[in-house]
Amino acid sequence: MFFGNVQRSEVLKLLPLFDVYISFSHTEGFSMSFIEALASGLSVITTDWGDVRNYIDNNGYVINRNEEDLKRHILKFFENDRDILNEMKGESIKIFQQNLSPLIVSEQYQVIYEKSK
């Protein structure tokens, strides 16, 4: 399902309707869409860019950047039963809460600020 251009205010309402976030990037930094996907409880298929590998555990797959690998991993999601997919989605939320939530990130910025004084 492709929605095309979606207003920023609608993105967080739409994300929970999906099961999987896919990033086929190779030059992107640490993107907001990746963080939003984890926060929304999406499983992840991503290439190895930026720091994303550190946020993939039992919530998805880091793949090679080629169409065959992407196809193979998309099909893995169809082979999983709903319980496994729900566990993966729960793991994304847990990873977000433990590493990327606003509270955690603001505390990390505070540490950086205090060290720079």
mmCIF file of C-alpha atoms in Angstrom:
data_model
loop_
_atom_site.group_PDB
_atom_site.id
_atom_site.type_symbol
_atom_site.label_atom_id
_atom_site.label_comp_id
_atom_site.label_asym_id
_atom_site.label_seq_id
_atom_site.Cartn_x
_atom_site.Cartn_y
_atom_site.Cartn_z
ATOM 1 C CA MET A 1 0.000 0.000 0.000
ATOM 2 C CA PHE A 2 1.451 3.366 -1.000
ATOM 3 C CA PHE A 3 -0.052 6.587 0.307
ATOM 4 C CA GLY A 4 2.147 9.003 -1.634
ATOM 5 C CA ASN A 5 2.754 12.354 0.019
ATOM 6 C CA VAL A 6 1.281 12.326 3.535
ATOM 7 C CA GLN A 7 0.987 15.333 5.813
ATOM 8 C CA ARG A 8 3.471 15.194 8.694
ATOM 9 C CA SER A 9 0.622 15.282 11.214
ATOM 10 C CA GLU A 10 -0.820 12.077 9.733
ATOM 11 C CA VAL A 11 2.342 9.951 9.700
ATOM 12 C CA LEU A 12 2.187 8.762 13.317
ATOM 13 C CA LYS A 13 -1.501 7.892 12.866
ATOM 14 C CA LEU A 14 -0.739 5.710 9.827
ATOM 15 C CA LEU A 15 2.338 3.835 11.049
ATOM 16 C CA PRO A 16 0.539 1.542 13.520
ATOM 17 C CA LEU A 17 -1.583 0.254 10.610
ATOM 18 C CA PHE A 18 1.474 -1.475 9.158
ATOM 19 C CA ASP A 19 3.561 -4.452 10.232
ATOM 20 C CA VAL A 20 6.954 -3.745 8.671
ATOM 21 C CA TYR A 21 9.185 -0.743 8.052
ATOM 22 C CA ILE A 22 11.579 -1.177 5.128
ATOM 23 C CA SER A 23 14.624 1.005 4.517
ATOM 24 C CA PHE A 24 16.643 0.204 1.412
ATOM 25 C CA SER A 25 18.944 3.187 1.887
ATOM 26 C CA HIS A 26 22.722 3.215 1.667
ATOM 27 C CA THR A 27 23.639 6.855 2.326
ATOM 28 C CA GLU A 28 21.118 8.043 4.871
ATOM 29 C CA GLY A 29 22.073 9.158 8.346
ATOM 30 C CA PHE A 30 20.080 8.054 11.361
ATOM 31 C CA SER A 31 16.602 8.906 10.098
ATOM 32 C CA MET A 32 13.534 10.115 11.942
ATOM 33 C CA SER A 33 11.419 7.632 9.966
ATOM 34 C CA PHE A 34 13.427 4.754 11.478
ATOM 35 C CA ILE A 35 12.868 6.104 15.001
ATOM 36 C CA GLU A 36 9.149 6.621 14.298
ATOM 37 C CA ALA A 37 8.879 3.063 12.998
ATOM 38 C CA LEU A 38 10.391 1.625 16.181
ATOM 39 C CA ALA A 39 8.209 3.855 18.362
ATOM 40 C CA SER A 40 5.139 2.687 16.433
ATOM 41 C CA GLY A 41 6.051 -0.953 16.953
ATOM 42 C CA LEU A 42 6.946 -1.872 13.409
ATOM 43 C CA SER A 43 9.204 -4.776 12.599
ATOM 44 C CA VAL A 44 12.173 -3.698 10.491
ATOM 45 C CA ILE A 45 13.914 -4.710 7.300
ATOM 46 C CA THR A 46 16.877 -2.412 6.714
ATOM 47 C CA THR A 47 20.183 -2.211 4.974
ATOM 48 C CA ASP A 48 23.248 -1.561 7.119
ATOM 49 C CA TRP A 49 23.437 2.234 7.172
ATOM 50 C CA GLY A 50 24.248 4.694 9.890
ATOM 51 C CA ASP A 51 23.793 3.249 13.352
ATOM 52 C CA VAL A 52 20.705 1.119 12.660
ATOM 53 C CA ARG A 53 22.416 -2.225 13.311
ATOM 54 C CA ASN A 54 22.504 -1.299 17.015
ATOM 55 C CA TYR A 55 18.692 -1.124 17.081
ATOM 56 C CA ILE A 56 17.913 -4.410 15.364
ATOM 57 C CA ASP A 57 17.738 -7.399 17.643
ATOM 58 C CA ASN A 58 14.700 -9.663 17.591
ATOM 59 C CA ASN A 59 12.639 -7.012 15.828
ATOM 60 C CA GLY A 60 13.769 -7.421 12.237
ATOM 61 C CA TYR A 61 16.572 -8.008 9.787
ATOM 62 C CA VAL A 62 19.636 -6.172 8.534
ATOM 63 C CA ILE A 63 20.021 -7.149 4.884
ATOM 64 C CA ASN A 64 22.419 -6.727 2.008
ATOM 65 C CA ARG A 65 21.409 -3.961 -0.369
ATOM 66 C CA ASN A 66 20.180 -6.065 -3.278
ATOM 67 C CA GLU A 67 16.727 -6.910 -4.547
ATOM 68 C CA GLU A 68 17.007 -10.655 -3.958
ATOM 69 C CA ASP A 69 17.872 -10.229 -0.279
ATOM 70 C CA LEU A 70 15.038 -7.723 0.127
ATOM 71 C CA LYS A 71 12.564 -10.103 -1.531
ATOM 72 C CA ARG A 72 13.748 -13.043 0.603
ATOM 73 C CA HIS A 73 13.289 -11.106 3.849
ATOM 74 C CA ILE A 74 9.912 -9.694 2.894
ATOM 75 C CA LEU A 75 8.761 -13.252 2.247
ATOM 76 C CA LYS A 76 10.049 -14.260 5.712
ATOM 77 C CA PHE A 77 7.385 -11.995 7.223
ATOM 78 C CA PHE A 78 4.667 -13.825 5.307
ATOM 79 C CA GLU A 79 6.042 -17.143 6.572
ATOM 80 C CA ASN A 80 5.962 -16.027 10.221
ATOM 81 C CA ASP A 81 2.773 -16.560 12.149
ATOM 82 C CA ARG A 82 1.048 -13.597 13.764
ATOM 83 C CA ASP A 83 2.471 -14.388 17.226
ATOM 84 C CA ILE A 84 6.066 -14.139 15.974
ATOM 85 C CA LEU A 85 5.303 -10.894 14.149
ATOM 86 C CA ASN A 86 3.679 -9.437 17.276
ATOM 87 C CA GLU A 87 6.751 -10.414 19.330
ATOM 88 C CA MET A 88 8.988 -8.643 16.812
ATOM 89 C CA LYS A 89 6.788 -5.559 16.924
ATOM 90 C CA GLY A 90 6.879 -5.565 20.736
ATOM 91 C CA GLU A 91 10.652 -5.805 20.593
ATOM 92 C CA SER A 92 10.763 -2.646 18.429
ATOM 93 C CA ILE A 93 8.798 -0.743 21.037
ATOM 94 C CA LYS A 94 11.083 -2.042 23.788
ATOM 95 C CA ILE A 95 14.215 -1.030 21.844
ATOM 96 C CA PHE A 96 12.748 2.439 21.286
ATOM 97 C CA GLN A 97 11.805 2.880 24.945
ATOM 98 C CA GLN A 98 15.216 1.735 26.195
ATOM 99 C CA ASN A 99 17.328 3.721 23.736
ATOM 100 C CA LEU A 100 15.481 6.410 21.806
ATOM 101 C CA SER A 101 12.548 7.683 23.829
ATOM 102 C CA PRO A 102 12.432 11.462 24.382
ATOM 103 C CA LEU A 103 13.362 10.997 28.051
ATOM 104 C CA ILE A 104 16.407 8.838 27.249
ATOM 105 C CA VAL A 105 17.590 11.149 24.468
ATOM 106 C CA SER A 106 17.140 14.291 26.568
ATOM 107 C CA GLU A 107 19.142 12.691 29.383
ATOM 108 C CA GLN A 108 21.925 11.893 26.907
ATOM 109 C CA TYR A 109 21.913 15.502 25.688
ATOM 110 C CA GLN A 110 22.086 16.665 29.306
ATOM 111 C CA VAL A 111 25.201 14.529 29.872
ATOM 112 C CA ILE A 112 26.825 15.985 26.758
ATOM 113 C CA TYR A 113 25.912 19.493 27.886
ATOM 114 C CA GLU A 114 27.312 18.961 31.384
ATOM 115 C CA LYS A 115 30.586 17.610 29.973
ATOM 116 C CA SER A 116 30.975 20.632 27.697
ATOM 117 C CA LYS A 117 30.839 23.155 30.555
#
